[in-house]
Short mmCIF file of C-alpha atoms in Angstrom, two decimals:
data_model
loop_
_atom_site.label_atom_id
_atom_site.label_comp_id
_atom_site.label_asym_id
_atom_site.label_seq_id
_atom_site.Cartn_x
_atom_site.Cartn_y
_atom_site.Cartn_z
CA MET A 15 24.77 -2.45 -71.29
CA ILE A 16 27.13 0.63 -71.83
CA VAL A 17 29.16 0.18 -75.50
CA ARG A 18 33.08 1.95 -74.69
CA LYS A 19 35.41 1.89 -77.25
CA ASP A 20 36.25 -1.69 -78.01
CA LYS A 21 35.16 -2.76 -74.32
CA ILE A 22 31.49 -4.10 -73.33
CA LEU A 23 30.63 -2.58 -70.12
CA ARG A 24 28.11 -4.07 -68.16
CA THR A 25 26.91 -2.61 -64.92
CA HIS A 26 25.94 -4.58 -61.64
CA ILE A 27 24.07 -3.93 -58.16
CA THR A 28 24.26 -6.11 -55.29
CA ASN A 29 21.40 -7.25 -53.29
CA ILE A 30 20.65 -8.85 -49.86
CA TYR A 31 18.39 -11.66 -49.11
CA GLY A 32 17.54 -13.74 -46.15
CA GLN A 33 16.64 -11.43 -43.86
CA SER A 34 13.31 -11.21 -42.11
CA SER A 35 10.40 -10.16 -44.21
CA SER A 36 9.92 -6.82 -41.96
CA SER A 37 13.88 -6.30 -42.25
CA THR A 38 14.00 -2.32 -43.32
CA ALA A 39 17.72 -3.18 -44.33
CA MET A 40 16.77 -5.92 -47.01
CA ILE A 41 13.61 -3.76 -48.12
CA ALA A 42 15.84 -0.87 -48.92
CA GLN A 43 18.16 -2.82 -50.65
CA ASN A 44 15.99 -4.78 -52.76
CA MET A 45 13.92 -1.30 -53.74
CA VAL A 46 17.39 0.30 -54.94
CA THR A 47 17.89 -2.95 -56.84
CA GLU A 48 14.55 -3.06 -58.62
CA VAL A 49 15.08 0.51 -59.55
CA ALA A 50 18.30 -0.43 -60.75
CA LYS A 51 17.38 -3.30 -62.87
CA SER A 52 14.71 -0.94 -64.82
CA LEU A 53 17.88 0.99 -65.82
CA GLY A 54 19.69 -2.02 -66.98
CA PHE A 55 21.62 -3.04 -64.21
CA ASN A 56 22.25 -6.85 -63.44
CA GLU A 57 21.69 -8.27 -59.86
CA ILE A 58 24.28 -9.96 -57.72
CA GLY A 59 22.52 -11.85 -54.99
CA ILE A 60 24.24 -12.01 -51.49
CA TYR A 61 22.33 -14.11 -48.90
CA SER A 62 22.47 -13.61 -45.39
CA TYR A 63 24.13 -16.36 -43.57
CA PRO A 64 26.44 -16.90 -40.44
CA ILE A 65 29.72 -16.90 -41.88
CA HIS A 66 31.82 -17.96 -38.97
CA THR A 67 30.47 -21.42 -39.71
CA ASP A 68 32.73 -20.91 -42.94
CA THR A 69 36.53 -20.72 -43.48
CA PRO A 70 38.08 -17.82 -45.58
CA GLN A 71 38.58 -20.06 -48.35
CA GLU A 72 34.68 -21.48 -48.25
CA ILE A 73 33.82 -17.76 -48.02
CA ARG A 74 35.83 -16.86 -51.13
CA LYS A 75 34.24 -19.68 -53.00
CA ARG A 76 30.65 -18.35 -52.30
CA ILE A 77 31.83 -14.95 -53.20
CA ASP A 78 33.11 -16.38 -56.72
CA GLY A 79 29.84 -18.12 -57.43
CA MET A 80 28.17 -14.37 -56.61
CA LEU A 81 30.41 -12.77 -59.18
CA ALA A 82 30.25 -15.33 -61.86
CA GLY A 83 28.08 -12.84 -64.12
CA VAL A 84 31.01 -9.88 -63.36
CA SER A 85 33.88 -9.42 -66.10
CA ALA A 86 36.62 -7.35 -66.59
CA HIS A 87 36.08 -3.52 -66.84
CA ASP A 88 32.45 -3.83 -65.41
CA VAL A 89 30.81 -1.18 -63.26
CA VAL A 90 29.77 -2.65 -59.72
CA ILE A 91 27.67 -0.80 -57.50
CA VAL A 92 28.07 -2.66 -53.66
CA GLN A 93 25.39 -1.61 -51.58
CA LEU A 94 27.12 -1.39 -47.96
CA PRO A 95 26.53 -3.00 -45.32
CA SER A 96 25.65 -6.56 -46.63
CA TRP A 97 25.51 -7.60 -42.96
CA ASN A 98 27.16 -10.38 -43.15
CA GLY A 99 30.01 -8.74 -41.32
CA ILE A 100 32.84 -6.42 -42.59
CA GLU A 101 34.99 -9.69 -42.93
CA PHE A 102 32.74 -10.64 -45.69
CA ASP A 103 32.33 -7.29 -47.29
CA GLU A 104 36.39 -7.16 -47.24
CA LEU A 105 36.59 -10.21 -49.01
CA PHE A 106 33.78 -9.11 -51.41
CA ILE A 107 35.55 -5.92 -52.36
CA ASN A 108 38.68 -7.10 -52.37
CA LYS A 109 37.85 -9.97 -54.91
CA LEU A 110 36.06 -7.34 -57.15
CA LEU A 111 39.04 -5.75 -57.06
CA SER A 112 41.12 -8.58 -58.83
CA TYR A 113 38.90 -7.91 -62.14
CA PRO A 114 40.93 -5.85 -64.30
CA GLY A 115 39.59 -2.53 -65.02
CA ILE A 116 36.44 -3.12 -62.57
CA LYS A 117 35.04 0.26 -61.14
CA ILE A 118 33.22 -0.29 -57.88
CA ALA A 119 30.93 2.44 -55.90
CA VAL A 120 29.76 1.86 -52.92
CA PHE A 121 26.19 3.00 -51.90
CA ILE A 122 26.08 3.24 -47.82
CA HIS A 123 22.81 2.31 -45.97
CA ASP A 124 24.37 2.41 -42.90
CA VAL A 125 27.28 2.78 -40.98
CA VAL A 126 27.82 0.21 -38.44
CA PRO A 127 30.27 1.57 -36.13
CA LEU A 128 28.11 4.77 -36.04
CA MET A 129 25.04 2.79 -35.39
CA PHE A 130 26.45 1.18 -32.53
CA GLU A 131 28.85 2.50 -29.93
CA ASN A 132 30.68 -1.13 -29.21
CA ASN A 133 30.95 -1.13 -33.06
CA TYR A 134 32.77 1.79 -33.69
CA TYR A 135 36.49 0.04 -33.18
CA LEU A 136 35.36 -1.21 -36.93
CA MET A 137 35.63 2.48 -38.07
CA GLN A 138 38.82 2.57 -39.55
CA ARG A 139 38.28 -1.04 -41.66
CA SER A 140 34.83 0.58 -42.94
CA ILE A 141 36.66 3.58 -43.93
CA ASN A 142 39.69 1.83 -45.59
CA LEU A 143 36.73 -0.26 -47.62
CA TYR A 144 35.13 2.89 -48.65
CA ASN A 145 38.15 4.60 -49.80
CA LYS A 146 38.79 1.70 -52.29
CA ALA A 147 35.81 2.48 -54.38
CA VAL A 148 35.94 4.87 -57.39
CA THR A 149 32.54 6.77 -56.31
CA LEU A 150 30.52 6.53 -52.76
CA ILE A 151 26.91 7.19 -52.24
CA VAL A 152 26.25 8.52 -49.09
CA PRO A 153 23.05 9.17 -46.99
CA SER A 154 23.66 13.17 -46.64
CA LYS A 155 26.55 15.74 -46.87
CA ALA A 156 26.67 15.63 -43.16
CA MET A 157 27.56 11.89 -43.40
CA ALA A 158 30.11 12.64 -45.87
CA ASN A 159 31.71 15.07 -43.47
CA ARG A 160 31.60 12.77 -40.73
CA LEU A 161 33.34 10.03 -42.88
CA LYS A 162 35.88 12.61 -43.89
CA SER A 163 36.51 13.40 -40.41
CA GLU A 164 37.26 9.87 -39.67
CA GLY A 165 39.68 9.08 -43.01
CA LEU A 166 37.62 9.07 -46.11
CA VAL A 167 39.45 10.57 -48.86
CA MET A 168 37.16 10.48 -51.40
CA ASP A 169 36.22 13.07 -53.75
CA HIS A 170 33.61 11.49 -56.16
CA ILE A 171 30.49 11.50 -53.68
CA VAL A 172 27.04 11.50 -54.30
CA ILE A 173 24.34 12.66 -51.80
CA GLN A 174 21.31 10.50 -51.33
CA GLN A 175 19.45 13.00 -49.93
CA LEU A 176 15.89 10.79 -49.34
CA TRP A 177 14.84 7.30 -49.68
CA ASP A 178 12.20 5.98 -52.18
CA HIS A 179 9.28 3.96 -51.75
CA VAL A 180 8.21 2.29 -54.85
CA THR A 181 4.51 1.27 -54.95
CA SER A 182 1.89 1.05 -57.53
CA LEU A 183 -0.59 2.15 -54.90
CA MET A 184 -2.03 5.69 -55.61
CA PRO A 185 -3.23 6.90 -52.24
CA ALA A 186 -5.90 9.29 -51.51
CA ALA A 187 -5.88 12.54 -49.83
CA PRO A 188 -5.33 12.28 -46.35
CA LYS A 189 -7.78 12.93 -43.40
CA PHE A 190 -7.16 16.23 -41.44
CA GLU A 191 -7.32 14.53 -37.90
CA PRO A 192 -5.48 14.75 -34.68
CA LEU A 193 -3.71 11.53 -34.91
CA ILE A 194 0.11 10.23 -34.89
CA ASN A 195 1.31 7.30 -36.77
CA PHE A 196 4.36 5.47 -35.90
CA ALA A 197 6.34 2.61 -37.67
CA GLY A 198 8.79 1.21 -35.59
CA SER A 199 9.65 -1.32 -33.29
CA VAL A 200 8.37 -0.42 -29.67
CA THR A 201 11.78 -2.36 -28.41
CA ARG A 202 13.92 0.09 -30.59
CA PHE A 203 12.08 3.34 -29.50
CA PRO A 204 11.07 2.86 -26.10
CA PHE A 205 9.19 6.57 -26.23
CA VAL A 206 6.13 4.44 -27.78
CA LYS A 207 5.48 3.19 -24.38
CA SER A 208 5.93 6.19 -22.18
CA TRP A 209 3.75 8.26 -24.71
CA HIS A 210 1.29 10.85 -22.53
CA ASN A 211 0.69 13.31 -25.28
CA ASP A 212 -3.04 13.96 -25.76
CA THR A 213 -2.63 13.39 -29.59
CA LYS A 214 -3.38 9.56 -29.80
CA LEU A 215 -0.75 7.57 -31.60
CA GLN A 216 -1.29 4.40 -33.73
CA VAL A 217 1.77 2.45 -34.24
CA PHE A 218 2.85 -0.01 -36.51
CA SER A 219 4.72 -3.07 -34.81
CA GLN A 220 4.76 -6.45 -33.30
CA TYR A 221 4.17 -6.37 -29.56
CA ASP A 222 3.61 -9.00 -27.37
CA GLU A 223 2.80 -6.98 -23.86
CA LYS A 224 -0.69 -6.20 -22.95
CA ASN A 225 -1.64 -2.52 -23.84
CA LEU A 226 -2.25 -0.32 -20.70
CA ASN A 227 -2.01 3.08 -22.47
CA GLU A 228 -5.18 4.04 -24.06
CA ARG A 229 -3.36 6.56 -26.17
CA VAL A 230 -1.64 3.88 -27.61
CA SER A 231 -3.29 2.15 -30.43
CA TYR A 232 -1.28 -1.12 -31.68
CA GLN A 233 -1.76 -2.10 -35.34
CA GLY A 234 0.74 -5.00 -35.31
CA TRP A 235 3.13 -5.55 -38.04
CA LEU A 236 1.52 -5.04 -41.93
CA PRO A 237 3.02 -5.94 -45.31
CA ASP A 238 3.92 -2.62 -47.56
CA ASN A 239 0.83 -2.26 -49.47
CA GLU A 240 -1.52 -2.74 -46.65
CA ILE A 241 0.64 -0.12 -44.16
CA LEU A 242 0.17 2.19 -47.06
CA ARG A 243 -3.80 1.92 -47.14
CA HIS A 244 -3.89 2.27 -43.44
CA LEU A 245 -1.33 5.73 -43.34
CA ASN A 246 -4.63 7.72 -44.53
CA ARG A 247 -5.21 10.18 -41.62
CA GLY A 248 -3.29 12.30 -39.37
CA PHE A 249 0.63 12.68 -39.68
CA GLY A 250 3.38 10.16 -39.78
CA LEU A 251 6.05 10.53 -37.01
CA VAL A 252 9.94 10.29 -37.53
CA TRP A 253 11.42 9.91 -34.28
CA SER A 254 14.93 9.01 -32.67
CA GLU A 255 15.88 8.45 -29.04
CA ASN A 256 19.40 7.49 -27.37
CA THR A 257 19.26 3.96 -26.12
CA LYS A 258 21.76 1.90 -24.57
CA ASN A 259 24.66 1.30 -27.04
CA GLN A 260 22.59 3.03 -29.73
CA PHE A 261 22.73 6.88 -30.41
CA GLU A 262 20.03 6.96 -32.51
CA ARG A 263 19.25 10.97 -32.10
CA GLU A 264 22.84 11.47 -33.50
CA TYR A 265 22.43 8.98 -35.77
CA SER A 266 19.34 10.54 -37.26
CA LYS A 267 21.47 13.63 -38.08
CA ILE A 268 23.63 12.24 -40.84
CA ASN A 269 21.75 9.25 -41.80
CA LEU A 270 18.12 8.95 -43.85
CA SER A 271 15.13 7.21 -42.35
CA TYR A 272 13.12 4.61 -44.59
CA LYS A 273 10.02 5.30 -42.69
CA LEU A 274 9.90 9.09 -43.86
CA SER A 275 9.42 8.13 -47.39
CA THR A 276 6.99 5.46 -46.38
CA TYR A 277 4.77 8.17 -44.85
CA LEU A 278 5.47 10.30 -47.81
CA ALA A 279 4.26 7.60 -50.33
CA SER A 280 1.03 7.32 -48.45
CA GLY A 281 0.50 10.81 -48.79
CA LEU A 282 1.00 11.96 -44.68
CA PRO A 283 2.50 15.06 -43.71
CA VAL A 284 5.21 14.48 -41.28
CA ILE A 285 6.41 15.49 -37.78
CA VAL A 286 10.08 14.74 -37.43
CA ASN A 287 12.46 15.42 -34.81
CA GLN A 288 14.63 18.66 -34.89
CA GLY A 289 17.89 17.99 -36.52
CA ILE A 290 16.76 15.02 -38.58
CA SER A 291 19.52 15.06 -41.88
CA ASN A 292 16.87 16.17 -44.34
CA GLN A 293 15.07 18.63 -42.13
CA LYS A 294 15.94 21.52 -44.65
CA PHE A 295 14.05 19.34 -47.41
CA ILE A 296 11.03 19.15 -45.46
CA GLU A 297 11.06 22.80 -44.49
CA ASP A 298 11.38 23.90 -47.95
CA ASN A 299 8.77 21.97 -49.65
CA ASN A 300 6.45 22.52 -46.24
CA ILE A 301 5.83 18.81 -46.14
CA GLY A 302 5.82 18.47 -42.25
CA ILE A 303 6.52 19.86 -38.83
CA VAL A 304 10.18 20.13 -37.18
CA VAL A 305 9.80 19.79 -33.17
CA PRO A 306 12.46 19.66 -30.89
CA SER A 307 10.64 17.58 -28.24
CA LEU A 308 7.79 15.34 -28.24
CA SER A 309 6.35 17.71 -25.53
CA GLU A 310 5.70 20.19 -28.12
CA VAL A 311 3.82 17.77 -30.34
CA ASP A 312 0.35 18.14 -28.73
CA GLN A 313 0.49 22.24 -29.09
CA ARG A 314 1.77 21.99 -32.48
CA VAL A 315 -1.11 19.66 -34.10
CA LYS A 316 -3.72 22.05 -32.44
CA ASN A 317 -2.44 25.00 -33.88
CA ILE A 318 -2.60 23.29 -37.31
CA THR A 319 -5.64 24.50 -39.23
CA LYS A 320 -7.50 22.30 -42.05
CA ALA A 321 -6.52 24.39 -44.71
CA GLN A 322 -2.50 24.71 -43.60
CA TYR A 323 -2.92 20.78 -43.08
CA ASN A 324 -4.16 20.12 -46.66
CA ASP A 325 -2.15 22.78 -48.07
CA MET A 326 0.94 20.48 -46.60
CA ALA A 327 -1.03 17.27 -47.70
CA GLU A 328 -0.80 18.50 -51.51
CA ASN A 329 3.02 19.45 -51.10
CA VAL A 330 3.27 15.90 -50.19
CA LYS A 331 1.20 14.47 -52.94
CA ARG A 332 3.94 16.10 -55.28
CA VAL A 333 6.94 14.58 -53.52
CA GLY A 334 5.06 11.41 -52.93
CA TYR A 335 4.97 10.40 -56.73
CA LEU A 336 8.52 11.14 -57.24
CA ILE A 337 9.51 8.63 -54.17
CA ARG A 338 6.53 6.22 -55.62
CA GLN A 339 8.12 6.23 -58.69
CA GLY A 340 11.68 5.75 -57.49
CA TYR A 341 12.93 9.18 -59.13
CA PHE A 342 15.17 10.10 -56.48
CA THR A 343 17.21 6.25 -56.60
CA LYS A 344 17.00 6.66 -60.21
CA LYS A 345 18.78 10.21 -59.97
CA ILE A 346 21.47 8.89 -57.52
CA LEU A 347 22.48 5.96 -59.70
CA ILE A 348 22.76 7.88 -63.07
CA ASP A 349 24.70 10.48 -61.38
CA THR A 350 26.92 7.81 -59.99
CA MET A 351 27.32 6.30 -63.41
CA HIS A 352 28.52 10.02 -64.79
CA GLN A 353 31.18 10.12 -61.93
CA ILE A 354 32.15 6.73 -62.75
CA LEU A 355 32.67 7.25 -66.34
CA SER A 356 34.11 10.72 -66.22
CA TYR A 357 36.70 9.22 -63.81
#
């Protein structure tokens, strides 16, 4: 709570519920909210439901209930998208703007029109929504530039740079081994099925089909702390491919990968595709290998010495500590509050 002249200014943050326990979108918002609560923010719960079963009036009533703890002159950080659709997000933001003196910051996790080709028609509505905020939190400078090219007029922008992955786990030093770990859907990342590299691939994902590739080992989906314990040798892979309706490779240049922080939190050096939005951070901190194609992975892994691997692992240890403690999220939330209160 912040005392400002004769007004009591309270801070709030939205948080989604009701999705699958393996939903990265929900996991990320829940994590940000827990960090925000440690800084004194109040939580506004938003539940995923089929909003098209409601009339606009019924949706407004739901939103009124969600915002029961919000008052005039408060600060609200809205994590978007809510995944209840652009119609819900518009009604939610517009309701907030009806409070006198309210200040809104939008924390962009994903931009749906840039994720899916057939949703690009929503781009202008998304930009209009972002422009209603006082401050915007974006994944990267590249994302800020892309949104400005689409019509964003916001000047108060906070760059996220990296996800946190808050956990009490204290990982041991990883084992140097020619093994690549990948946490991601086989359907969304089809390269897994056609993996032909000499280096073995260990996949943490649900997979019902029979595995005919001896170079790939499927471990199934594991809860958070369990997967972090399993990520204790080799490298963590962050890789994007373009598929029908989803230009993952292009999107990775402006967005952030949550799995990158999962690997770093567990202590693993990483292998990432060239062009990823935080490539410079990875290179500057010597915490992984950047390659232009999967065909180069084998040679790069074979050329790494144990001493070089341990050096990267030691650097990951330092970055991983910050990630596990939520320091990147704390910084962007504090920077956002500074911008809002100086507006």
